[in-house]
mmCIF file of C-alpha atoms in Angstrom:
data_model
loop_
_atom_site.group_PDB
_atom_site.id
_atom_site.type_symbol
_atom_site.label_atom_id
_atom_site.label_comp_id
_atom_site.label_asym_id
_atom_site.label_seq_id
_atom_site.Cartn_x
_atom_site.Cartn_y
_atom_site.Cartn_z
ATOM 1 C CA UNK J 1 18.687 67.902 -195.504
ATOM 2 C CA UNK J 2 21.488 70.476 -196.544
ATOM 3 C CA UNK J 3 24.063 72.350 -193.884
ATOM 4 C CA UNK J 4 22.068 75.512 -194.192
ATOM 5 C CA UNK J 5 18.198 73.749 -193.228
ATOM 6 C CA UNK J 6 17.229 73.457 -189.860
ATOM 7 C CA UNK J 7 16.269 69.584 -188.626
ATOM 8 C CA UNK J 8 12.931 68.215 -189.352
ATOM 9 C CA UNK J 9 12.209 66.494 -185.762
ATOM 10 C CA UNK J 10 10.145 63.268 -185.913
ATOM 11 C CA UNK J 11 8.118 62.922 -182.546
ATOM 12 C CA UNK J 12 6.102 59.783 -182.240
ATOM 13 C CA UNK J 13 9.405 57.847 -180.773
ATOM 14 C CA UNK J 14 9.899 60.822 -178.279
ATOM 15 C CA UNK J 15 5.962 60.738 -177.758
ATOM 16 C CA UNK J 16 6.022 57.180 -176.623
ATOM 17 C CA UNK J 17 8.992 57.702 -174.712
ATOM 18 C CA UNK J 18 7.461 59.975 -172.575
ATOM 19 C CA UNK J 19 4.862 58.391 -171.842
ATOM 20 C CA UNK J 20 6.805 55.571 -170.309
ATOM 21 C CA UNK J 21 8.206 57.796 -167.866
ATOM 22 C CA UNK J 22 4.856 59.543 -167.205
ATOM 23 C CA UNK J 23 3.471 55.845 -166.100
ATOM 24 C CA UNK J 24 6.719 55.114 -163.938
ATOM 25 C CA UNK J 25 6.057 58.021 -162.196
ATOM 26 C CA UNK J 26 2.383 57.405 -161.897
ATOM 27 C CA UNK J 27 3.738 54.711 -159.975
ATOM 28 C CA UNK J 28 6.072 56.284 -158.131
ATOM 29 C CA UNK J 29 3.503 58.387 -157.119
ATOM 30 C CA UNK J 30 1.082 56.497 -156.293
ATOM 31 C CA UNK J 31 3.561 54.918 -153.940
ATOM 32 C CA UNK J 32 3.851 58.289 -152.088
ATOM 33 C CA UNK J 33 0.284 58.171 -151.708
ATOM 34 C CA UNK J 34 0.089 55.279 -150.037
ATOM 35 C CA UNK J 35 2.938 56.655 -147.305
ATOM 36 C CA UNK J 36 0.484 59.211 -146.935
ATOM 37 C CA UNK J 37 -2.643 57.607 -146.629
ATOM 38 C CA UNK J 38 -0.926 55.058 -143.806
ATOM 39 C CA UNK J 39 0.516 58.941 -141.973
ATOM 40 C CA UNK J 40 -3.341 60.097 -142.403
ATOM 41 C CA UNK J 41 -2.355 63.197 -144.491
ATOM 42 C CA UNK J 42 -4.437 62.007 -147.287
ATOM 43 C CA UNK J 43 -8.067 61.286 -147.003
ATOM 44 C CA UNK J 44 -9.091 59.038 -150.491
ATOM 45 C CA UNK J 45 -7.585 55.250 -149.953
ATOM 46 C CA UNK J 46 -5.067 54.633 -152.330
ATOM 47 C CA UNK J 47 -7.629 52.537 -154.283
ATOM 48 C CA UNK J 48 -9.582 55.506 -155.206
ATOM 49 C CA UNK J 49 -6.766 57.235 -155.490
ATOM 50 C CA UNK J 50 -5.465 54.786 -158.460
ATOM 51 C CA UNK J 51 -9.010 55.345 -159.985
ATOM 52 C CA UNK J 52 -9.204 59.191 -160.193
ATOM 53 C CA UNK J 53 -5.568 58.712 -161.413
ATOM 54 C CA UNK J 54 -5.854 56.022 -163.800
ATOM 55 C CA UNK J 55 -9.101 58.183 -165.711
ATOM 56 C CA UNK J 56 -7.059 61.241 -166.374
ATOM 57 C CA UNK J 57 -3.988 59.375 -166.977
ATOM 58 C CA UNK J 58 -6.393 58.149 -170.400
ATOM 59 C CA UNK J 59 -7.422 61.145 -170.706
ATOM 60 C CA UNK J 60 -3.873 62.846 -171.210
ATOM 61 C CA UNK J 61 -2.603 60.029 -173.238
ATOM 62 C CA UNK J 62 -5.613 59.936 -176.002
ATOM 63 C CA UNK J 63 -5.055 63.709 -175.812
ATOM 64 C CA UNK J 64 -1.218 63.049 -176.942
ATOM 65 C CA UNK J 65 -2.114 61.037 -179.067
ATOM 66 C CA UNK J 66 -4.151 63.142 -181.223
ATOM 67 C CA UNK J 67 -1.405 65.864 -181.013
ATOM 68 C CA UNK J 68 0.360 64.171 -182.979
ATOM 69 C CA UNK J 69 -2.084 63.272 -185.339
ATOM 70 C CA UNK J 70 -2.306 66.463 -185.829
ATOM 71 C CA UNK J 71 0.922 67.549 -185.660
ATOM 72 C CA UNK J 72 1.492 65.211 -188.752
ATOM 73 C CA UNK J 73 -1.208 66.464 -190.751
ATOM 74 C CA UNK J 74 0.183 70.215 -190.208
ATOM 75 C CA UNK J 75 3.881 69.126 -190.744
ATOM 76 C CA UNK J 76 2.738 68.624 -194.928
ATOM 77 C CA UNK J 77 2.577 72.359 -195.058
ATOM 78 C CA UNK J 78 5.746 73.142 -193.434
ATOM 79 C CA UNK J 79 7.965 72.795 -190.589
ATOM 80 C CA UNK J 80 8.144 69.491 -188.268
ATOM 81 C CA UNK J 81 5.838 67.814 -186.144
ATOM 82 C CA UNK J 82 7.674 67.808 -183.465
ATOM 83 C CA UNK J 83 7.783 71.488 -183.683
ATOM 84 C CA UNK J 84 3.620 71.665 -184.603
ATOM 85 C CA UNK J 85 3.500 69.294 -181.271
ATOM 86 C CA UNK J 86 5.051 71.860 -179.234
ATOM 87 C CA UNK J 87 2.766 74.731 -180.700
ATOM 88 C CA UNK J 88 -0.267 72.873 -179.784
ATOM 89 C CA UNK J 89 0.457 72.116 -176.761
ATOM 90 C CA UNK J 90 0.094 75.400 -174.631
ATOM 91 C CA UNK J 91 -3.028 75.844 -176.043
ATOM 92 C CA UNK J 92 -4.716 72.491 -176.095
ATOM 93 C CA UNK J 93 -3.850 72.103 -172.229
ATOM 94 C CA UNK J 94 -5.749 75.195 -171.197
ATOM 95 C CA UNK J 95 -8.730 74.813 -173.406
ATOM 96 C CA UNK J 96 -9.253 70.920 -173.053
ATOM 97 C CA UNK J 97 -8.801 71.821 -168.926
ATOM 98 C CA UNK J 98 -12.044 74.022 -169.555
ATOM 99 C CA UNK J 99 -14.023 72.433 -171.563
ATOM 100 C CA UNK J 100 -13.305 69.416 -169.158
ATOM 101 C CA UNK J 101 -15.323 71.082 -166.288
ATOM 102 C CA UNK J 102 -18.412 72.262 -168.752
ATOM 103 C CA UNK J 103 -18.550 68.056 -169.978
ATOM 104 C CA UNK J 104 -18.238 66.596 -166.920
ATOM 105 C CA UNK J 105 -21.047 69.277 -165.574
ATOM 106 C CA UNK J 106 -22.940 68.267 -168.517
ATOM 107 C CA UNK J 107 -22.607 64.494 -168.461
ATOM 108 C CA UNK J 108 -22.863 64.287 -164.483
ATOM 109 C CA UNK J 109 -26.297 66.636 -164.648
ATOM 110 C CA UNK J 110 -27.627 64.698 -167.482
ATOM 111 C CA UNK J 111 -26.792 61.140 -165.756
ATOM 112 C CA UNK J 112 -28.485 62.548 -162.364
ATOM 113 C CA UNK J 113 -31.766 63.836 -164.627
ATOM 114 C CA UNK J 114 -32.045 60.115 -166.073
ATOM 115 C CA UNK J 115 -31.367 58.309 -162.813
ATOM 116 C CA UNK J 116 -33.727 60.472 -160.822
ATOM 117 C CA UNK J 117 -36.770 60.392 -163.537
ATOM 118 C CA UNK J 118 -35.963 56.934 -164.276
ATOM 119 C CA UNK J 119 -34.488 54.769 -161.563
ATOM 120 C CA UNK J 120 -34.608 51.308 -162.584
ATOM 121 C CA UNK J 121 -31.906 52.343 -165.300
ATOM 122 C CA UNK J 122 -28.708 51.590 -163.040
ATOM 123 C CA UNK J 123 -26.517 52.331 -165.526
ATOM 124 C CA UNK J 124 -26.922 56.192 -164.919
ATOM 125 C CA UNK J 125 -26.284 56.283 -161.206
ATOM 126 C CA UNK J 126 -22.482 55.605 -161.564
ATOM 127 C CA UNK J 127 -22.473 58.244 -164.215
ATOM 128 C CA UNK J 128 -24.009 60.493 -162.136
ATOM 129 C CA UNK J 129 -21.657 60.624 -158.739
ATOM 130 C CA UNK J 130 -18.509 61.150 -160.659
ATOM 131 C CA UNK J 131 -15.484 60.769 -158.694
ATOM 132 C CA UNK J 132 -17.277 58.408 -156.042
ATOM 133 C CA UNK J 133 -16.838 54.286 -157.387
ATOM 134 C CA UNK J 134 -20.079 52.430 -155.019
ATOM 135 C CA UNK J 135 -23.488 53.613 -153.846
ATOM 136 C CA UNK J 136 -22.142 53.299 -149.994
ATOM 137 C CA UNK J 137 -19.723 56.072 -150.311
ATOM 138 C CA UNK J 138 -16.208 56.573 -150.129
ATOM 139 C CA UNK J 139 -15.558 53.556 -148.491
ATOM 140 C CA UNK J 140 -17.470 51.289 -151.123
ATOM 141 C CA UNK J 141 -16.386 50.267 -154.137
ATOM 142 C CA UNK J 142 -17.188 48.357 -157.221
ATOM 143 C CA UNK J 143 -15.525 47.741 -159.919
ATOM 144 C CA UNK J 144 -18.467 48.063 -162.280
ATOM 145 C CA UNK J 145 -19.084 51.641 -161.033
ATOM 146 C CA UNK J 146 -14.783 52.071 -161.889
ATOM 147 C CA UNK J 147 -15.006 51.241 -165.300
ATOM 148 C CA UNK J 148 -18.310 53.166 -166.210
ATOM 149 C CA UNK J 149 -17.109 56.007 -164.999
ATOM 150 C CA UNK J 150 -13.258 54.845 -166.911
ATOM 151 C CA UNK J 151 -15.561 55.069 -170.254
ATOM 152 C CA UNK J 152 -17.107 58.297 -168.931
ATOM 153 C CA UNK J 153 -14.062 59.944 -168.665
ATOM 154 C CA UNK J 154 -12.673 59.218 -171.907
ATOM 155 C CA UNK J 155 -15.111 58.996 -174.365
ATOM 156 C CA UNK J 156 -17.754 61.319 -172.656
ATOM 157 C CA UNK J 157 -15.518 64.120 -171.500
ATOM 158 C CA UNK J 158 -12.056 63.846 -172.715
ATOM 159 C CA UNK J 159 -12.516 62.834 -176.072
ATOM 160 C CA UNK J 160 -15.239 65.763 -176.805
ATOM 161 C CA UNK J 161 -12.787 68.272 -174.650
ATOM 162 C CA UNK J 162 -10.047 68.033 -176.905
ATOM 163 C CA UNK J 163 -11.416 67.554 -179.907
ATOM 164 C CA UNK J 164 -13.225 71.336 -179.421
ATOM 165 C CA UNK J 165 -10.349 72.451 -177.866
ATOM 166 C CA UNK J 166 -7.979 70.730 -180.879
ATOM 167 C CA UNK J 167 -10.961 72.161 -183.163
ATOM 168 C CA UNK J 168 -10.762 75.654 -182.091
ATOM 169 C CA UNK J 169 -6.769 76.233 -182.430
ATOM 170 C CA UNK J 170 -7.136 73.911 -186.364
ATOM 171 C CA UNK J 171 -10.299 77.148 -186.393
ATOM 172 C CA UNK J 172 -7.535 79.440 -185.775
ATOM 173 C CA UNK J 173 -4.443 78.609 -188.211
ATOM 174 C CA UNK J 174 -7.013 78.373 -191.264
ATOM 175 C CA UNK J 175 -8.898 81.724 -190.423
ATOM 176 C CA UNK J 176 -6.298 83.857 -189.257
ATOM 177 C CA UNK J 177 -3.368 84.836 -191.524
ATOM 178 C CA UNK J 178 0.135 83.257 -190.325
ATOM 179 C CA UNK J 179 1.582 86.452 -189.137
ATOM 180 C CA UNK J 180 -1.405 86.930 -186.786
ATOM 181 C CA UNK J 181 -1.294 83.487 -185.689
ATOM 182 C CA UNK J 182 0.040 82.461 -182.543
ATOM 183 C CA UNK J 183 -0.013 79.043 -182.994
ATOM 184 C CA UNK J 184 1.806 79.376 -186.321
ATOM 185 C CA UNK J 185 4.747 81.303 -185.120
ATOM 186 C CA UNK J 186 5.423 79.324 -181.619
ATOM 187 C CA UNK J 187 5.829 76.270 -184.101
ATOM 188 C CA UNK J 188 7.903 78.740 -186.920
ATOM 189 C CA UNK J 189 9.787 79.477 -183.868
ATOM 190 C CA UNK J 190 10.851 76.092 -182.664
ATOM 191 C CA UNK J 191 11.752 75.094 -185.639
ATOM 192 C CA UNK J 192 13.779 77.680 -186.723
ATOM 193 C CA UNK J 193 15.462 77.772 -183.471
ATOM 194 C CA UNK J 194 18.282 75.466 -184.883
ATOM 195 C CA UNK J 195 18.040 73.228 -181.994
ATOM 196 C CA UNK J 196 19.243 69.646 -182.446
ATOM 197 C CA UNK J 197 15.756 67.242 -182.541
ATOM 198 C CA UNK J 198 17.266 65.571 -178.720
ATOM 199 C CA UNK J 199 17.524 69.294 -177.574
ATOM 200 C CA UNK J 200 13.706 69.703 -179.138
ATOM 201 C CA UNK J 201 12.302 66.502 -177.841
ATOM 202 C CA UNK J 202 13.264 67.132 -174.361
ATOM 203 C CA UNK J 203 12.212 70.744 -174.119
ATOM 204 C CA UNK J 204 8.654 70.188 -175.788
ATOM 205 C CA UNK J 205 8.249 66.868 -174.531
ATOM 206 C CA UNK J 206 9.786 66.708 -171.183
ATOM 207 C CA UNK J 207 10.759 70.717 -169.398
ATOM 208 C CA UNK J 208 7.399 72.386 -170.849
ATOM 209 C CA UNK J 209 4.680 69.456 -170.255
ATOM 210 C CA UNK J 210 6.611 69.030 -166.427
ATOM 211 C CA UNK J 211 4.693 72.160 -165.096
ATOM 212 C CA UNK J 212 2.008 72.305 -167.765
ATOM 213 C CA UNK J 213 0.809 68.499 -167.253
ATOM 214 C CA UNK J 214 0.969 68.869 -163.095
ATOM 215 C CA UNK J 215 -0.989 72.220 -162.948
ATOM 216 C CA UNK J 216 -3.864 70.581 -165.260
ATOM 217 C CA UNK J 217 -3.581 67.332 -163.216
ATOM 218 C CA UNK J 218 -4.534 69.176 -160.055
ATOM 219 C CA UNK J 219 -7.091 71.199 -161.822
ATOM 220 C CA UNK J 220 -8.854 68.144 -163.525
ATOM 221 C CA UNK J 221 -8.391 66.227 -160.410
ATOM 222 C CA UNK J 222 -10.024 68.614 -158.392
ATOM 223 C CA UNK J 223 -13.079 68.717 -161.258
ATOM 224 C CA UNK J 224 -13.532 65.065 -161.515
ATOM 225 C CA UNK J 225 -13.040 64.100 -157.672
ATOM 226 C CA UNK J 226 -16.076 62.910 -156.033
ATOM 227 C CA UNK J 227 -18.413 65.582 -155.141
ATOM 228 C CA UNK J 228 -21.600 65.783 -151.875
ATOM 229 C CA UNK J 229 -24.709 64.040 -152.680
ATOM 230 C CA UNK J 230 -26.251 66.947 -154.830
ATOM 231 C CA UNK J 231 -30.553 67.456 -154.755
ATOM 232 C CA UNK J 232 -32.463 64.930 -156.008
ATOM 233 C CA UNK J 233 -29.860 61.875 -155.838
ATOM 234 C CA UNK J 234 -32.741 59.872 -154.269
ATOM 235 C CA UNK J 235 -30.458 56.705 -154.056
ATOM 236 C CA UNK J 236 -27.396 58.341 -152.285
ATOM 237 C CA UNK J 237 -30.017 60.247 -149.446
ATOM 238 C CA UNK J 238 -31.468 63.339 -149.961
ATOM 239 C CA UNK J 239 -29.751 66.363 -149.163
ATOM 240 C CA UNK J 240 -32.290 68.590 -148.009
ATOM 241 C CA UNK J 241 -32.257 70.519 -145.304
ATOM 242 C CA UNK J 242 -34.452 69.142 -141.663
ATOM 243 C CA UNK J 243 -37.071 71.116 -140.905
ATOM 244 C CA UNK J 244 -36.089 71.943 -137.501
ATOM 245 C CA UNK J 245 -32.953 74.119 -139.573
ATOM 246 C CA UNK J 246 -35.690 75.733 -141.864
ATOM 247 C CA UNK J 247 -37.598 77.302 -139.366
ATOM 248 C CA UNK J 248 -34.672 78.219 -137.057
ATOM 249 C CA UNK J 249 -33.743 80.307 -140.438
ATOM 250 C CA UNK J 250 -36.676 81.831 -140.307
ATOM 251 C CA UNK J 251 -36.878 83.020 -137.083
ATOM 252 C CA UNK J 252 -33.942 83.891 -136.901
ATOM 253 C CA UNK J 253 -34.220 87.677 -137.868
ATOM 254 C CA UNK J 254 -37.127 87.906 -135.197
ATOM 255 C CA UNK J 255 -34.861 87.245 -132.719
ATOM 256 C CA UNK J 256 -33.301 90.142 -132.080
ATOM 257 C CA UNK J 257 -36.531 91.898 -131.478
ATOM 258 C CA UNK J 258 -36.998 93.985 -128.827
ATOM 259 C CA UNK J 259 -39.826 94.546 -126.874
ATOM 260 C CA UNK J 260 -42.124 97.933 -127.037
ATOM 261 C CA UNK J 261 -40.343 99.348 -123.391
ATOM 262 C CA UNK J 262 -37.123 98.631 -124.381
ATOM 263 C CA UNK J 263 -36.019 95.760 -122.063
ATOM 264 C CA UNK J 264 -33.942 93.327 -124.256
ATOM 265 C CA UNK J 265 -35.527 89.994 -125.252
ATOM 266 C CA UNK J 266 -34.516 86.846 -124.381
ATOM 267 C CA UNK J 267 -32.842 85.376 -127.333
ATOM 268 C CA UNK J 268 -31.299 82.069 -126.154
ATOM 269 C CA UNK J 269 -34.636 80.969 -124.366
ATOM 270 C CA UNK J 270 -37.257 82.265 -126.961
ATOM 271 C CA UNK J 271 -35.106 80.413 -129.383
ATOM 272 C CA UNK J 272 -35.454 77.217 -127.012
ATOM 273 C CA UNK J 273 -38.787 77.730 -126.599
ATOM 274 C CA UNK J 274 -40.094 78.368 -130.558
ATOM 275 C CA UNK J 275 -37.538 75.474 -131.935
ATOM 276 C CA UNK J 276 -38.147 73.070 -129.592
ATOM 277 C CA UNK J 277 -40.548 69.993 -131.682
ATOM 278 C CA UNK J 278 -42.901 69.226 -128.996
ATOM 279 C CA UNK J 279 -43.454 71.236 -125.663
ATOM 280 C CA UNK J 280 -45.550 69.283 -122.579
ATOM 281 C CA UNK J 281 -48.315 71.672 -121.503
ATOM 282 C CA UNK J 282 -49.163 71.893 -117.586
ATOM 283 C CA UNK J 283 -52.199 70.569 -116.558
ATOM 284 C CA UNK J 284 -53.952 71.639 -113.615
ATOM 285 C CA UNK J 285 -56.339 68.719 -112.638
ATOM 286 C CA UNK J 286 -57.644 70.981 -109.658
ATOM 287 C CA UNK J 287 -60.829 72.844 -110.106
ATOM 288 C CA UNK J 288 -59.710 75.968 -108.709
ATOM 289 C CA UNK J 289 -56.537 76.493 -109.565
ATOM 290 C CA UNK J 290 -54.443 76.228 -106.386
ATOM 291 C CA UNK J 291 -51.963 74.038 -107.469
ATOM 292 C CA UNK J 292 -50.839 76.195 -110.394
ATOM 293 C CA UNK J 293 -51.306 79.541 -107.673
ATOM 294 C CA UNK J 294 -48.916 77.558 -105.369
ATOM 295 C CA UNK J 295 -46.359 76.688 -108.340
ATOM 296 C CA UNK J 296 -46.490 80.222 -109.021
ATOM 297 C CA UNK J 297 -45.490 81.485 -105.506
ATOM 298 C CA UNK J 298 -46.967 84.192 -103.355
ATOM 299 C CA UNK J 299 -48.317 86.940 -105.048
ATOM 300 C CA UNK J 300 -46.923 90.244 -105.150
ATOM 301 C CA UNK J 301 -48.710 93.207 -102.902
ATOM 302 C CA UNK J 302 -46.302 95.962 -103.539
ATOM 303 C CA UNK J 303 -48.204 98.806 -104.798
ATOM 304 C CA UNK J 304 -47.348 100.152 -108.389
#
């Protein structure tokens, strides 16, 4: 390389680099966690916790990894990977965070259809309650449940995220010309920025994944943590409504009827009366009547 050419950055060293210090602060936080889950502020166990961490954490790192695949294969027509890594990046992290949510709808409705048509296949109902690691609930876990839903995450909705999302912006730099490109001139521009490769490394690597990496960890977190027992999850308890709620729904737009001379009616007690399950009738065992007259009190002889 001459005076005059800017630096071709290399970026698999940096890469793995980072990703050291992304697990040491995995740890770190997960650490926190547990100072939060002892001060209540935190309602998964730090067990789960780990889990929901330790799937995206493979997520993010087999989505590195084929960044800089990538990155490689770009850096033959020009420029530096490094610089190719840092052009991908904006864009991978917001379309692999969507097309996260529409495979993990996909796989978890597809998992609950097989489980629910075909129940002896026990494989499915782990797939199907993503986010939640035992048939008991939150409070049960197995480890079998952990790592089907470990190869869920990875191979069934990371590794088909990115590789549309990695697909669409590859799409982009061979269909649109390089001027119109967006892609093509962030990388143009970090590489003719004249940067030194440390300078480089730590701004793609370290200052623009800090925010980028923490908003998408919230967002995926929040997509793959364990849901309510949706309809038809025979296993986990149904989640249909009683049918005392049903028919108080109902009613309830008769009950603020009123009556044909205007007096008000009685919501609180018709509402008693027509919800309650099982009323006991009065019976009168005497022939006439007069113990039913008597409960009823004098009768009234004031003309009308």
């Amino acid at each position: 390389m001459s005076a005059g050419e800017p630096p071709v950055c290399p970026v698999v060293k940096d890469f793995l680099a980072r990703q050291g210090i992304i697990a040491f602060a995995g740890l770190v936080f997960l650490g926190w966690t547990w100072v939060r889950v002892r001060r209540g502020l935190e309602t998964r166990d730090v067990r789960t916790f780990a889990a929901d961490t330790s799937k995206q954490a493979g997520q993010q790192a087999m989505g590195g990894a084929m960044m800089v695949v990538l990155g490689h294969k770009l850096a033959e027509d020009g420029f530096s990977p490094l610089a190719w890594y840092g052009a991908l990046y904006p864009f991978e992290i917001v379309l692999t965070t969507g097309f996260t949510g529409v495979f993990r709808r996909l796989n978890e409705a597809l998992a609950l259809h097989i489980s629910t048509e075909k129940p002896w296949l026990s494989w499915a109902q782990p797939l199907a309650n993503v986010g939640q690691y035992g048939p008991g609930g939150r409070s049960d876990f197995r480890c079998s449940w952990y790592a089907a839903q470990l190869l869920q995450a990875t191979l069934l909705i990371g590794l088909p995220a990115r590789l549309c999302a990695l697909g669409l912006v590859s799409a982009s730099l061979l269909l649109l010309p390089s001027p119109l490109s967006p892609c093509h001139q962030l990388a143009r521009a970090y590489f003719l920025s004249g940067w030194p490769c440390g300078v480089q490394a730590a701004a793609i690597l370290y200052a623009c994944p800090l925010l980028g990496d923490a908003v998408q960890f919230i967002v995926i977190d929040r997509l793959q943590a364990a849901r309510g027992p949706a309809p038809g999850r025979r296993s986990l308890g149904s989640s249909r409504p009683s049918v005392m709620a049903r028919v108080s729904h109902v009613l309830a737009p008769f009950s603020a009827r009123r009556f044909s001379d205007g007096s008000p009616h009685d919501d609180e007690l018709g509402r008693r009366i027509l919800l309650t399950p099982s009323q006991p009738t009065s019976h009168d065992p005497s022939p006439d009547g007069s113990r039913a007259a008597a409960a009823a009190g004098p009768p009234d002889h004031r003309l009308p």
